[in-house]
XYZ file of C-alpha atoms in Angstrom:
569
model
C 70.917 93.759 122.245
C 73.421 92.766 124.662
C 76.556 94.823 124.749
C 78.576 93.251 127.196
C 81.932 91.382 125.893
C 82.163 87.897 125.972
C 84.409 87.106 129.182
C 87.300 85.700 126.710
C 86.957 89.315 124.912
C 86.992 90.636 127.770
C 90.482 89.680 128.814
C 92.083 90.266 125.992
C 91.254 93.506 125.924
C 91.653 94.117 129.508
C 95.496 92.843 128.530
C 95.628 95.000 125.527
C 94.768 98.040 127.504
C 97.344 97.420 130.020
C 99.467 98.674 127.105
C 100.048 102.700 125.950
C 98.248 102.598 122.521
C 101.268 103.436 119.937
C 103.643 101.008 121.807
C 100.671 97.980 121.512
C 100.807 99.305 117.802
C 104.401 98.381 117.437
C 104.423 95.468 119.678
C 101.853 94.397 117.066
C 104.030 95.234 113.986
C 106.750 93.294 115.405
C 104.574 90.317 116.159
C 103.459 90.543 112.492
C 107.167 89.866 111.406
C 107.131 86.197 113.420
C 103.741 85.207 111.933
C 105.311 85.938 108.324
C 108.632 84.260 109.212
C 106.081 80.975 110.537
C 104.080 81.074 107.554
C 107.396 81.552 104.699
C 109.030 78.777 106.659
C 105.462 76.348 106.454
C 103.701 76.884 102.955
C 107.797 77.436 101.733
C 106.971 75.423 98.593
C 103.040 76.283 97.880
C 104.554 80.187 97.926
C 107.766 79.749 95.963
C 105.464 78.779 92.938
C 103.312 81.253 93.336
C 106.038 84.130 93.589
C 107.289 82.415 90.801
C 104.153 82.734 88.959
C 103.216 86.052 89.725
C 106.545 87.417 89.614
C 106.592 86.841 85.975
C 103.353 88.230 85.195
C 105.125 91.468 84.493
C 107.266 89.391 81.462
C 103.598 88.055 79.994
C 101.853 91.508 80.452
C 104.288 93.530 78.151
C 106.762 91.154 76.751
C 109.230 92.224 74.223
C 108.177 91.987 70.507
C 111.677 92.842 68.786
C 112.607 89.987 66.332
C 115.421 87.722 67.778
C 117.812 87.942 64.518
C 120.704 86.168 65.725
C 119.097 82.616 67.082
C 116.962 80.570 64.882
C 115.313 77.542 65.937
C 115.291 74.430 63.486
C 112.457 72.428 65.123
C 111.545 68.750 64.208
C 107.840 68.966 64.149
C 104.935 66.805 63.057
C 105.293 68.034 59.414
C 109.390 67.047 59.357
C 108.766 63.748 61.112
C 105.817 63.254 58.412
C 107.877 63.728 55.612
C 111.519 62.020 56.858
C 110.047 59.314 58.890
C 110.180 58.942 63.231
C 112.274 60.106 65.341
C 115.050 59.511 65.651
C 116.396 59.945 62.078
C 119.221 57.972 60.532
C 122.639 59.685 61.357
C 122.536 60.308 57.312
C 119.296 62.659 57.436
C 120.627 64.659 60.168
C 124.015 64.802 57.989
C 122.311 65.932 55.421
C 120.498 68.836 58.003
C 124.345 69.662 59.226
C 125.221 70.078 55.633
C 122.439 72.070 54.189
C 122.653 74.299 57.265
C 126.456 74.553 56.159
C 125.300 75.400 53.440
C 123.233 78.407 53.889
C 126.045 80.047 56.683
C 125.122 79.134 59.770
C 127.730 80.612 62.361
C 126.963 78.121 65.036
C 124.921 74.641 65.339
C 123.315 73.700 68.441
C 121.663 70.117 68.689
C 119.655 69.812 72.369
C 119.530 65.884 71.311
C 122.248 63.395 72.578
C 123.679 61.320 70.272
C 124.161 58.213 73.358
C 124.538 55.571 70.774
C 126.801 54.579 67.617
C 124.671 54.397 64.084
C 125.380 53.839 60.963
C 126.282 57.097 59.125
C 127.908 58.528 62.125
C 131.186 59.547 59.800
C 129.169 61.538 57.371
C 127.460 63.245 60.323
C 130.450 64.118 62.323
C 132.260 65.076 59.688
C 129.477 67.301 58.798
C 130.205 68.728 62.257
C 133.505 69.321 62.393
C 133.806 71.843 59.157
C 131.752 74.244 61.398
C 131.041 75.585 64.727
C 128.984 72.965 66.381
C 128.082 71.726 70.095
C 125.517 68.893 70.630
C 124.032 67.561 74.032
C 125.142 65.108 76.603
C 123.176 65.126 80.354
C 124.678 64.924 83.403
C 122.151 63.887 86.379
C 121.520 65.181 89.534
C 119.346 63.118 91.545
C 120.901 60.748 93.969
C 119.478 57.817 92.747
C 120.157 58.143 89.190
C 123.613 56.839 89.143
C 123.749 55.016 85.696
C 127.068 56.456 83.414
C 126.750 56.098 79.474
C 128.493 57.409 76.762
C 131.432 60.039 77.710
C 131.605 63.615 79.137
C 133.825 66.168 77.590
C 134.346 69.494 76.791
C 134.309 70.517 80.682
C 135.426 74.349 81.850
C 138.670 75.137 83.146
C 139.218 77.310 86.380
C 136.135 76.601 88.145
C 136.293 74.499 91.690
C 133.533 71.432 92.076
C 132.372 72.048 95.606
C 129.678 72.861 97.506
C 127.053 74.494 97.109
C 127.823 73.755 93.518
C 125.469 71.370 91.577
C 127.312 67.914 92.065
C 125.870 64.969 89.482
C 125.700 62.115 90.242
C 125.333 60.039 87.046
C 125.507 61.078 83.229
C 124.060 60.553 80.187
C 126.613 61.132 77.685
C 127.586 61.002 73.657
C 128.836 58.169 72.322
C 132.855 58.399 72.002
C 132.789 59.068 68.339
C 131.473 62.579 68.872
C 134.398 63.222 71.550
C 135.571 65.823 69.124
C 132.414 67.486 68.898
C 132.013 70.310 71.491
C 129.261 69.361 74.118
C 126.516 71.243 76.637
C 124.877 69.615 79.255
C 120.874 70.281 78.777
C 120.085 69.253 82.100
C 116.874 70.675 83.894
C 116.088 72.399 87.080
C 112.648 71.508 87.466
C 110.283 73.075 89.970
C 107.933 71.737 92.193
C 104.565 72.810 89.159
C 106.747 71.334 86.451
C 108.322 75.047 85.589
C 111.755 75.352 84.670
C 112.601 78.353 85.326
C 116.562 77.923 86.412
C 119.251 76.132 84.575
C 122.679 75.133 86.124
C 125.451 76.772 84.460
C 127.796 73.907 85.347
C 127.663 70.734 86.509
C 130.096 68.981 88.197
C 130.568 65.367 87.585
C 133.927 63.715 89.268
C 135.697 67.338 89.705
C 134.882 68.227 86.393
C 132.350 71.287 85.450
C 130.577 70.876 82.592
C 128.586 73.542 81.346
C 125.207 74.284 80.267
C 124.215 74.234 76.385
C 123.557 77.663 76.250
C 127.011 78.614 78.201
C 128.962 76.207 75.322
C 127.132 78.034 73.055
C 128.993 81.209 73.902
C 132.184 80.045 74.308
C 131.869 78.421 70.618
C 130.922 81.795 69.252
C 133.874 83.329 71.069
C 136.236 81.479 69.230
C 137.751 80.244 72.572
C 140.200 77.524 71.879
C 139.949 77.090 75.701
C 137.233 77.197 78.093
C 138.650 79.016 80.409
C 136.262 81.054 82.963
C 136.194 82.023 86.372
C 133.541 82.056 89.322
C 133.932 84.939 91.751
C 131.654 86.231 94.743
C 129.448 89.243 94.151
C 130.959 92.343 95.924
C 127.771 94.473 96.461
C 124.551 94.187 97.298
C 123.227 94.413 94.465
C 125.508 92.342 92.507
C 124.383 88.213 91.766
C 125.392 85.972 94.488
C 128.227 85.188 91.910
C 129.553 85.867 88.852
C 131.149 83.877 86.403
C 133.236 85.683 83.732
C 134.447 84.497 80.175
C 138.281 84.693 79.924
C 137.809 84.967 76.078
C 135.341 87.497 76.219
C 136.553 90.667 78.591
C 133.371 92.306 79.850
C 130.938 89.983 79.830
C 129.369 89.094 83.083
C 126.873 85.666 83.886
C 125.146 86.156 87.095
C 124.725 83.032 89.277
C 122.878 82.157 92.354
C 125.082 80.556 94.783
C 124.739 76.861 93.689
C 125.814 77.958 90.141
C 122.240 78.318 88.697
C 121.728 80.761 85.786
C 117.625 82.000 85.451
C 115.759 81.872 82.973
C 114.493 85.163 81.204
C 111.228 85.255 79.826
C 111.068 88.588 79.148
C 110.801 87.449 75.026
C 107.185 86.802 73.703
C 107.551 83.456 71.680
C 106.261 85.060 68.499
C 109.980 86.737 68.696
C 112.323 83.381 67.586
C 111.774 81.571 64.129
C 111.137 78.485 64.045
C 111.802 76.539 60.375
C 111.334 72.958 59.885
C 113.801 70.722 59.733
C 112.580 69.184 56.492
C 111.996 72.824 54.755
C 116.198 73.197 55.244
C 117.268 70.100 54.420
C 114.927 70.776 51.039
C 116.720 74.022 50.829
C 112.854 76.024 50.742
C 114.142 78.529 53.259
C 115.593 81.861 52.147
C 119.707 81.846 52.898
C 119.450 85.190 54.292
C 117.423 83.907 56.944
C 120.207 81.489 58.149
C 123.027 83.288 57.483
C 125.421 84.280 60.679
C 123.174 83.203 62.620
C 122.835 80.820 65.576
C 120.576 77.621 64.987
C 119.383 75.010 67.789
C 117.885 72.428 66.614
C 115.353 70.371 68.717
C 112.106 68.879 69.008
C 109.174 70.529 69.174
C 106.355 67.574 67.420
C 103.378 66.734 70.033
C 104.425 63.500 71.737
C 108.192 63.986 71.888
C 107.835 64.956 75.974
C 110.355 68.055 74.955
C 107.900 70.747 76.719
C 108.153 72.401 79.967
C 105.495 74.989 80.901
C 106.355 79.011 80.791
C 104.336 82.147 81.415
C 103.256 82.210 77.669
C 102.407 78.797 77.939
C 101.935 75.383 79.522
C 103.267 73.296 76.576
C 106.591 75.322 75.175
C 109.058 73.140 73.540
C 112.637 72.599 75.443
C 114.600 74.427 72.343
C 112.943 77.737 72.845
C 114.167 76.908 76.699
C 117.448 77.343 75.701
C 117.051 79.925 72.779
C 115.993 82.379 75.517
C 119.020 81.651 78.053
C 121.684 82.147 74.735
C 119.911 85.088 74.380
C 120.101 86.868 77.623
C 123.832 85.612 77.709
C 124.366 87.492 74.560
C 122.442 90.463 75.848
C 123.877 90.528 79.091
C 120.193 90.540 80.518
C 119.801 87.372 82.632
C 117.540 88.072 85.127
C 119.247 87.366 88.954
C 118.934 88.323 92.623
C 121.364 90.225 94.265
C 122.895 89.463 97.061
C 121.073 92.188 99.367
C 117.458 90.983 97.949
C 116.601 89.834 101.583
C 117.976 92.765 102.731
C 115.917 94.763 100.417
C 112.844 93.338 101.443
C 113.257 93.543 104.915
C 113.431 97.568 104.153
C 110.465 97.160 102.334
C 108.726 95.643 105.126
C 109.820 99.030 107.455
C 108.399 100.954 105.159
C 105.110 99.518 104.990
C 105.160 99.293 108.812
C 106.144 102.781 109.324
C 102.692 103.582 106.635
C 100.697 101.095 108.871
C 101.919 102.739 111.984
C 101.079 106.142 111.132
C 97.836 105.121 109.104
C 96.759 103.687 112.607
C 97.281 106.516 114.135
C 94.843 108.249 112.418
C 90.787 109.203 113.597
C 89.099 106.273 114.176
C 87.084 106.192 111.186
C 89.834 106.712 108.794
C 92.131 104.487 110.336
C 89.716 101.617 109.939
C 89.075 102.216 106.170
C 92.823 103.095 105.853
C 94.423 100.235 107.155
C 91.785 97.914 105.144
C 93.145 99.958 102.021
C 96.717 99.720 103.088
C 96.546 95.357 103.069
C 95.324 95.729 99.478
C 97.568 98.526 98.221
C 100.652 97.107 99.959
C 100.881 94.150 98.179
C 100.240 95.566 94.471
C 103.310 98.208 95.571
C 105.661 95.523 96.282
C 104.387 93.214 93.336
C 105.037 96.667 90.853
C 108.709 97.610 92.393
C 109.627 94.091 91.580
C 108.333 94.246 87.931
C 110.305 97.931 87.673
C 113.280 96.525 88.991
C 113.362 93.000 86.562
C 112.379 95.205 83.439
C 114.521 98.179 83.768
C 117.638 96.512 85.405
C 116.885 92.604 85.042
C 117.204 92.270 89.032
C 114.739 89.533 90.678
C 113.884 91.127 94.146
C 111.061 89.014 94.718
C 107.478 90.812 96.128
C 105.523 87.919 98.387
C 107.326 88.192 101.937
C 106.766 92.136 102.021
C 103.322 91.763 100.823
C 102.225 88.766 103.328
C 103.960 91.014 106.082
C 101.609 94.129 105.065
C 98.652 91.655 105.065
C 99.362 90.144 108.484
C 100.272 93.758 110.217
C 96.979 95.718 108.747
C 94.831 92.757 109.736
C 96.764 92.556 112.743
C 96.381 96.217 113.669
C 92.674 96.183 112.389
C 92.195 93.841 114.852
C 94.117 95.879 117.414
C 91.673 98.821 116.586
C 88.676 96.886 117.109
C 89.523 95.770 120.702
C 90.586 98.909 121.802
C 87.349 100.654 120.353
C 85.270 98.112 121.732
C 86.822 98.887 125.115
C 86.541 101.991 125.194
C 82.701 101.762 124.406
C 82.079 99.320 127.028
C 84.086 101.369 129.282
C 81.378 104.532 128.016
C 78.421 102.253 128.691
C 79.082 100.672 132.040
C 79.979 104.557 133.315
C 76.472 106.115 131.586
C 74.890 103.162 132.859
C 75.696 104.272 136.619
C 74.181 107.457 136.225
C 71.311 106.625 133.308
C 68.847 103.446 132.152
C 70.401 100.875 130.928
C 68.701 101.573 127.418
C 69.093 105.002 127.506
C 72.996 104.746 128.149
C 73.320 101.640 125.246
C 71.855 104.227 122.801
C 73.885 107.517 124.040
C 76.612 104.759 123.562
C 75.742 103.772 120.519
C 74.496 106.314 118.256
C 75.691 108.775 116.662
C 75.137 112.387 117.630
C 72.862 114.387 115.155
C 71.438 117.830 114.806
C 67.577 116.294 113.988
C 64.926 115.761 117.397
C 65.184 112.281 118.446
C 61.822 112.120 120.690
C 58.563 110.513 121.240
C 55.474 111.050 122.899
C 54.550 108.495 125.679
C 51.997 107.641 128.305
C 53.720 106.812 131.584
C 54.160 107.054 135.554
C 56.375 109.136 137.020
C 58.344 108.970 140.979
C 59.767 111.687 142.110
C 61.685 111.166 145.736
C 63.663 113.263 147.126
C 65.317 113.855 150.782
C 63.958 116.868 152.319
C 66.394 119.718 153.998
C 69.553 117.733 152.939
C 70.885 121.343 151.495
C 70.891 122.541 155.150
C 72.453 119.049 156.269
C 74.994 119.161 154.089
C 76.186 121.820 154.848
C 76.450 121.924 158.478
C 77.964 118.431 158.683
C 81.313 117.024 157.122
C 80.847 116.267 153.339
C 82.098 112.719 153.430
C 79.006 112.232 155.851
C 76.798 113.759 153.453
C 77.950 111.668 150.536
C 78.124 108.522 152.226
C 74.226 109.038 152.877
C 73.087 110.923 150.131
C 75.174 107.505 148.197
C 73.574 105.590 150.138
C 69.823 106.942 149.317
C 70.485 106.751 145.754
C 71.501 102.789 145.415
C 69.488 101.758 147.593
C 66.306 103.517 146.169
C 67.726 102.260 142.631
C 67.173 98.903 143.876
C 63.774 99.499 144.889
C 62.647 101.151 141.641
C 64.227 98.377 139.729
C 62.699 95.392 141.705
C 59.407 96.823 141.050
C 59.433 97.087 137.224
C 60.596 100.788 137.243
C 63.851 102.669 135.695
C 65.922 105.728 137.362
C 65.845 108.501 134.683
C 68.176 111.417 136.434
C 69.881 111.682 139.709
C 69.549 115.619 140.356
C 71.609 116.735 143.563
C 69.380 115.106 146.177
C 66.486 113.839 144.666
C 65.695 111.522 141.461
C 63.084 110.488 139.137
C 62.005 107.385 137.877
C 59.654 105.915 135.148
C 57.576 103.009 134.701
C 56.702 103.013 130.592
C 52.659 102.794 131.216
C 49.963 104.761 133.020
C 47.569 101.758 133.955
C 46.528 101.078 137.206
C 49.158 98.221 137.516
C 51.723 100.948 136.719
C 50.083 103.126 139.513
C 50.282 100.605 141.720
C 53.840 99.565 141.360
C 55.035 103.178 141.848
C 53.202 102.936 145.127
C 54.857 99.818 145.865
C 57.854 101.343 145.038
C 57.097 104.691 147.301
C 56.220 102.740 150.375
C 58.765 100.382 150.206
C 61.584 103.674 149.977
C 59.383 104.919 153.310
C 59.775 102.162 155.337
C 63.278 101.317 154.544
C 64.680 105.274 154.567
C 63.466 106.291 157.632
C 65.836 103.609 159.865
C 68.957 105.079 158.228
C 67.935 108.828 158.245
C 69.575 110.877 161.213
C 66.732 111.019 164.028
C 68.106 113.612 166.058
C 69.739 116.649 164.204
C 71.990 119.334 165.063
C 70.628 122.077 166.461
C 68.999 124.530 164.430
C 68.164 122.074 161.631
C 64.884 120.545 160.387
C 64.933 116.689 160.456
C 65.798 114.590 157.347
C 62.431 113.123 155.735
C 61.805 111.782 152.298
C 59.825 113.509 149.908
C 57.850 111.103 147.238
C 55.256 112.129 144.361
C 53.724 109.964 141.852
C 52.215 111.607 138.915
C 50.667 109.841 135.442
C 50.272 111.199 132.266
C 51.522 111.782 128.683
C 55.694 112.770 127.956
C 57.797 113.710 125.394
C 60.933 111.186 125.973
C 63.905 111.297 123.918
């Protein structure tokens, strides 16, 4: 096994060790915060939806099961359309719907359809209407190309300024002027990139006029505001909504907004909380009054086929009613989920922290830190995913989880990495210096093993050299040291070199002689330690002082060859 570095590993980690340890560490961290940045700013879309998926998890692992009393949904499903005919009904059936729901005490009536077009029985209907609290739908677009205007807009808020970043329409799709008298809410949808609504605007502005969402007119109706009179002001902390649009009417009662005016969804409900009755089962006065009574009713479609369905974490084919049963419901709550204005500022905390962990983690013994900082890019991610499910069940605040957890991916792997390098290093550093004092096989498995307490030896038949340079004790110490190093230096590489280039290794350099090994003790192995021996005789005795100080012996070199079983190891 080779364990020399590749030369392009090798300069990387010749540049990493350039660098004090801890301050490569944060170096590191800090590099970690760029990649995430890079990556956000490039998959953008690809890991919105997926924060937006698996923020929610939280809302479809323990939703809430208490009954929603005060909405009830009056859907027109397969078994109402079977009964009264297609859709859409004759202005006279849905009279007849308004009046039987009249009837039974309805406090409010909420119709997500739009009524675009005049039909016969329109009086009855809008009369119908008008001796309760109603509000039906009209559309306002936002796409840029959708410029077409029918029907008429009304019922807009008062006190609000159209500008930017608010949601500016650009067409409409609006109720037919007979139902100008009729309250209105604009049912337009915020859809995401996977089909997912998950925001709603809570106004709409369409030539300087704001007109709100169906949920929002839902509110004010219930009020018993004669005018809809509201204002939009900034957050003023950090962890207050971007804005905040308050209900003159209703003192106390705060809607939090993202800064284009958008109102989120909360799907903190499990669907088995709203009732749904069909249409045809109230207008055949089957279902019990007390059910209906002082309570608010939308009525919508929910029949396969009507495209009224947007996808939610309970499901990938809810109908657009229980859309906005759930926003009239947080309104009335005061639980809309939002984030605050210090969200980023939040997470960037939450990315300190995890460095600090990863910092200190790395800093631990070598062993640990490895397993450690492989634990620390799984852990770190479930953390931030759980403080962001605490946070939007206990206080309804969206802090978001995917930025802090990509960051504590890319720093552990990142500082993994990091450790591997340097470790590598540092071995190869331990091999090349055993290997100038040991055999190359011998200093790969000092370098690479791990020490134990058990007898790692074997017995083996080989040939054995023995040279060594004869009176250098006496030499050495009568002459200058660096003399005496340069040659006894020079006696060891040299003979190295010899040994080597006849088949032998160097097992120990011991002050001023050496032994070497040739792993057989066959005559060719004889024969090459001879080699070996004669060669060293011929070549030492040119470089070997020929005249020594007086009172010395002369320099010679002293070889013996000897064959014969060993216990290596």
């Amino acid at each position: 096994m080779d364990a020399s570095p590749s030369p392009l590993l090798t300069r990387i980690t010749r540049t990493i060790a350039a660098f004090p340890p801890q301050r490569m560490r944060m170096l590191l961290l800090a590099v970690a915060v760029l990649v995430t940045l890079v990556v956000s700013a490039v998959f953008d879309s690809g890991l919105h939806s997926f924060e937006e998926q698996t923020a929610a998890l939280s809302w479809r692992l323990k939703p809430a099961q208490q009954p929603e009393d005060r909405i009830s949904i009056i859907s027109i499903d397969e078994r109402s359309i079977e009964q009264l005919g297609p859709f859409p009904w004759p202005r006279e059936t849905m009279a007849r719907l308004a009046e039987a729901l009249n009837s039974a005490g309805v406090q409010l009536q909420v119709y997500d359809i739009l009524f675009s077009e005049a039909r016969e029985g329109d009086d009855a209907f809008i009369a119908a209407l008008q001796d309760t609290k109603a509000v039906v739908a009209q559309t306002p677009t936002l796409l840029p190309d959708q410029t077409t205007r029918t029907g008429l807009l009304t019922h807009p808020l008062s006190g609000v300024a159209c500008q930017a970043p608010a949601n500016i329409g650009s067409g409409h799709l609006g109720a037919h002027p007979d139902f100008a008298s009729i309250p209105k809410g604009n049912i337009t949808a915020l859809v995401a990139n996977d089909g997912a609504v998950r925001e709603v605007p809570a106004y709409i502005c369409i030539d300087g006029q704001p007109y709100p969402h169906l949920a929002l007119s839902s509110l004010l109706m219930l009020t018993g505001a004669e005018s809809w009179s509201v204002n939009v002001e900034p957050g003023k902390s950090l962890l207050a909504p971007e804005q905040i649009l308050r209900i003159d009417s209703y003192p106390g009662l705060e809607v939090p907004l993202d800064a284009s005016g958008n109102l989120r969804v909360s799907f903190r409900n499990s669907p088995d909380v709203y009732r749904f009755f069909p249409a045809v089962d109230v207008i055949n006065g089957t279902i019990p009054r007390e059910l209906l009574e002082n309570t608010a009713v939308i009525v919508g479609l929910t029949a396969f086929g009507l495209d009224d369905i947007v996808p939610t974490p309970f499901s990938g084919a809810a109908s657009g009613v229980e859309l906005h049963a759930r926003v009239l419901g947080s309104l009335l709550d005061g639980t809309a989920p939002y984030t605050p204005k210090g969200a980023s500022l939040y997470r960037a905390l939450l990315c300190l922290v995890f460095a600090g962990l990863l910092l200190w983690v790395a800093t631990a013994k070598e062993r640990m830190s490895g397993y450690a900082l492989a634990a620390s890019a799984l852990l770190a991610p479930g953390f931030a995913w759980l403080m962001h499910a605490l946070l939007l069940e206990g206080y309804s605040v969206w802090m978001g989880w995917l930025f802090p957890a990509l960051y504590a991916i890319t720093a552990a792997v990142t500082l993994i990495l990091y450790e591997y390098a340097r470790v590598r290093l540092e071995r190869s550093r331990v091999l090349n210096n055993l290997s100038s004092y040991l055999p190359g096989d011998m200093a790969h498995e000092i370098a690479y093993t791990l020490p134990n307490s058990s007898i790692a030896a074997r017995r083996q038949d080989v040939t054995l050299l023995s040279a060594d340079l004869r009176n250098f004790s006496a030499y050495g110490e009568a002459r200058p040291p660096e003399e005496a190093a340069a040659l006894l230096h020079y006696f060891f590489v040299r003979t190295t070199d010899i040994i080597e280039k006849h088949g032998g290794t160097v097992h120990e350099f011991k002050g001023d002689s050496l032994l070497a090994v040739w792993n057989a003790s066959d005559d060719a192995a004889a024969a090459s330690a001879l080699a070996a021996a004669l060669d060293r005789q011929h070549t030492i005795q040119d470089v070997l002082p020929q005249h020594p100080p007086a009172g010395l012996e002369p320099l010679a070199l002293g070889i013996g060859i000897e064959q014969g079983p060993v216990l290596i190891g």
